[in-house]
Short mmCIF file of C-alpha atoms in Angstrom, two decimals:
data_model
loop_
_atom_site.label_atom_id
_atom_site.label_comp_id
_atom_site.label_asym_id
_atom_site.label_seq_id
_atom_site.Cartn_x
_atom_site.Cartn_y
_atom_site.Cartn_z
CA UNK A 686 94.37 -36.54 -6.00
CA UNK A 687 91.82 -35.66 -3.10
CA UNK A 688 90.03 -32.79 -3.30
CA UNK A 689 90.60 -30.74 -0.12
CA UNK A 690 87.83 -28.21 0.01
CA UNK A 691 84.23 -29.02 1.56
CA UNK A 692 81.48 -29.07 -0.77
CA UNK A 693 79.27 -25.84 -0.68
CA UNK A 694 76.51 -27.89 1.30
CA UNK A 695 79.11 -28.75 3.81
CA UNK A 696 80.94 -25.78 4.60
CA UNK A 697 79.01 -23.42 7.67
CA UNK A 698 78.59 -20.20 7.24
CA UNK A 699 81.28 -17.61 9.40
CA UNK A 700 80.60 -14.67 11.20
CA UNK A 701 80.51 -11.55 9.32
CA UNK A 702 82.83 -9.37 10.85
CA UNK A 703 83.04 -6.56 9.03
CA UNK A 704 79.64 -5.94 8.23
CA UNK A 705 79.12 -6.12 12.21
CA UNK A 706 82.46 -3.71 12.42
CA UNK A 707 81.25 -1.54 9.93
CA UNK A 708 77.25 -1.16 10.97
CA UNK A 709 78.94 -0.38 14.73
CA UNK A 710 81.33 2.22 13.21
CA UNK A 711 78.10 4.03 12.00
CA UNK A 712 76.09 3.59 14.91
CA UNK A 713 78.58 5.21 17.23
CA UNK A 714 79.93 8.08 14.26
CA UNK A 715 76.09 8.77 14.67
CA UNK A 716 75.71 9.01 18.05
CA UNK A 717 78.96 11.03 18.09
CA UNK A 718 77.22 13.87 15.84
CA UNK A 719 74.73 14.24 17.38
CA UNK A 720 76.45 14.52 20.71
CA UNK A 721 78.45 17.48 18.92
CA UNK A 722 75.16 19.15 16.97
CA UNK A 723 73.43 19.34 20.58
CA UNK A 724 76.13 20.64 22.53
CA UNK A 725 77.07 23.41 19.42
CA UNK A 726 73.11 24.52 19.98
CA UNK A 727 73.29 24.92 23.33
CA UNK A 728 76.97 27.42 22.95
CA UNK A 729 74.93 29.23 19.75
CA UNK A 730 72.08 29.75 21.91
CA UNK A 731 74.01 31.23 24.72
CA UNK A 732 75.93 33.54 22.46
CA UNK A 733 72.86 34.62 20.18
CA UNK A 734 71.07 35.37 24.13
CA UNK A 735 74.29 37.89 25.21
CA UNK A 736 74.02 39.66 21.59
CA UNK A 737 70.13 40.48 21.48
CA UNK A 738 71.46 41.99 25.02
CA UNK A 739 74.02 44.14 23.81
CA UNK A 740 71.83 45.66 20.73
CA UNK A 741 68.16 46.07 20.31
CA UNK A 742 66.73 44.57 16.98
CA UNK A 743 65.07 47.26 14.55
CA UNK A 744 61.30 46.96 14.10
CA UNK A 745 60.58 44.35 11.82
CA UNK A 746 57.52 46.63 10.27
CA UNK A 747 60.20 49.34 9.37
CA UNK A 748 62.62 46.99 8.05
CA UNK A 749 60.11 45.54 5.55
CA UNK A 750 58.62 49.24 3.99
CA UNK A 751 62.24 49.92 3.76
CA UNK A 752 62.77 46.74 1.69
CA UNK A 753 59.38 47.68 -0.47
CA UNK A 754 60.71 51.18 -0.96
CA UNK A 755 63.80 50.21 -2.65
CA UNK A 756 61.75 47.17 -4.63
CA UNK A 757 59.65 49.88 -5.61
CA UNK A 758 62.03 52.46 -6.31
CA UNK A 759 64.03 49.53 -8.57
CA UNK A 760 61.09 48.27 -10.55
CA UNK A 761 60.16 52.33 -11.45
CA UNK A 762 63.56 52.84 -13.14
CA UNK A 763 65.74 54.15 -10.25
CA UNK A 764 68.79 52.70 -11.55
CA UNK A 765 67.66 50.92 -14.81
CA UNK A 766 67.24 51.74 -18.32
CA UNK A 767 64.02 52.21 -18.38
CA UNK A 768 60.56 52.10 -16.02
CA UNK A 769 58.75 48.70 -15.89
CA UNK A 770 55.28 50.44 -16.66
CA UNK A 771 57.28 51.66 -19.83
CA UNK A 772 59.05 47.94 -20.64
CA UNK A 773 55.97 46.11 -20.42
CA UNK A 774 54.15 48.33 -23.01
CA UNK A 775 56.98 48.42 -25.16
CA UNK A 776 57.00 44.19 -25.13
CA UNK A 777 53.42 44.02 -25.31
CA UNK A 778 53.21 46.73 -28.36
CA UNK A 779 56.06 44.64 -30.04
CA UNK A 780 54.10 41.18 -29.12
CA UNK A 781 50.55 42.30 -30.71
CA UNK A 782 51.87 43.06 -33.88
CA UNK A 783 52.11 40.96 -37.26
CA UNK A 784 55.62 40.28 -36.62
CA UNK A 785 55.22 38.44 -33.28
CA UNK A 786 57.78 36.17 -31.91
CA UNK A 787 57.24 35.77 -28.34
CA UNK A 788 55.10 32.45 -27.13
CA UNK A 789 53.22 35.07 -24.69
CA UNK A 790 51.01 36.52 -25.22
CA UNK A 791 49.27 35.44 -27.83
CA UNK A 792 48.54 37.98 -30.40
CA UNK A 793 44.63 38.64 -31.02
CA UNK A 794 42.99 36.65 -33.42
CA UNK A 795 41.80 38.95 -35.97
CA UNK A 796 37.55 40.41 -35.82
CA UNK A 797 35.89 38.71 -38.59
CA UNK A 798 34.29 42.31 -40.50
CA UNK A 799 30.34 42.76 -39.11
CA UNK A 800 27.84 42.23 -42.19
CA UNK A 801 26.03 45.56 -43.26
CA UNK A 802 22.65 46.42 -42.44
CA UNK A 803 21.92 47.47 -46.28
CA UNK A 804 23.07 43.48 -47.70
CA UNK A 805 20.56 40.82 -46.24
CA UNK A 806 22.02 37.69 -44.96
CA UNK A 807 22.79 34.92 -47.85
CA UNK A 808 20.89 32.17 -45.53
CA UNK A 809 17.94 33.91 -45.40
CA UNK A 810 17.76 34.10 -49.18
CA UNK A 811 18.25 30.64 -49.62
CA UNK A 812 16.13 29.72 -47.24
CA UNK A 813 13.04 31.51 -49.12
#
């Protein structure tokens, strides 16, 4: 029996179509987007232009005390259970106990007790 395919060495290499096909496909769906994005910025543009036209925009200073005042007004208790001056002495009376489970912060460490005047110091004793 003969063998009727070419030996690897012999055999040329084809054209690769589809990779060509495919590479173009996402050339031009490219260029097709951004076609579209460009055009869609020029309509927004034109439409954001006739509505700054029809109402004035309020005064961004205003706007942002506005914004603080009801920040404010929240983190004082307007609307919560309690104040946050009164929550975060509450958590930190709870954390600098004996019984502390929170990672933050960490409790104290406890004052090693001042020697009295009256004793004299051991070292110096010793020393003598």
């Amino acid at each position: 029996m003969s063998d009727t395919t070419l030996p690897a060495a012999d055999r040329s290499p084809r054209f690769p179509f589809v990779t060509v096909g495919a590479a173009l496909g996402v050339l031009f769906t490219f260029l097709f987007l951004m076609w579209l994005v460009t055009t869609r910025e020029k309509e927004a543009d034109a439409q954001r232009a006739a509505d700054t036209k029809a109402e004035p925009k309020p005064d961004a200073a205003t706007k942002l005390d506005e914004v603080k005042a009801r920040n404010e007004a929240a983190l004082n208790g307007v609307g919560a259970k309690m104040s946050r001056d009164e929550a975060r002495g509450k958590l930190l009376a709870r954390l600098k106990g004996p019984g502390d489970t929170m990672p933050f912060p960490v409790p104290e460490p406890a004052q090693p007790a001042a020697p009295k005047k009256d004793e004299p110091k051991k070292d110096a004793k010793e020393k003598q």
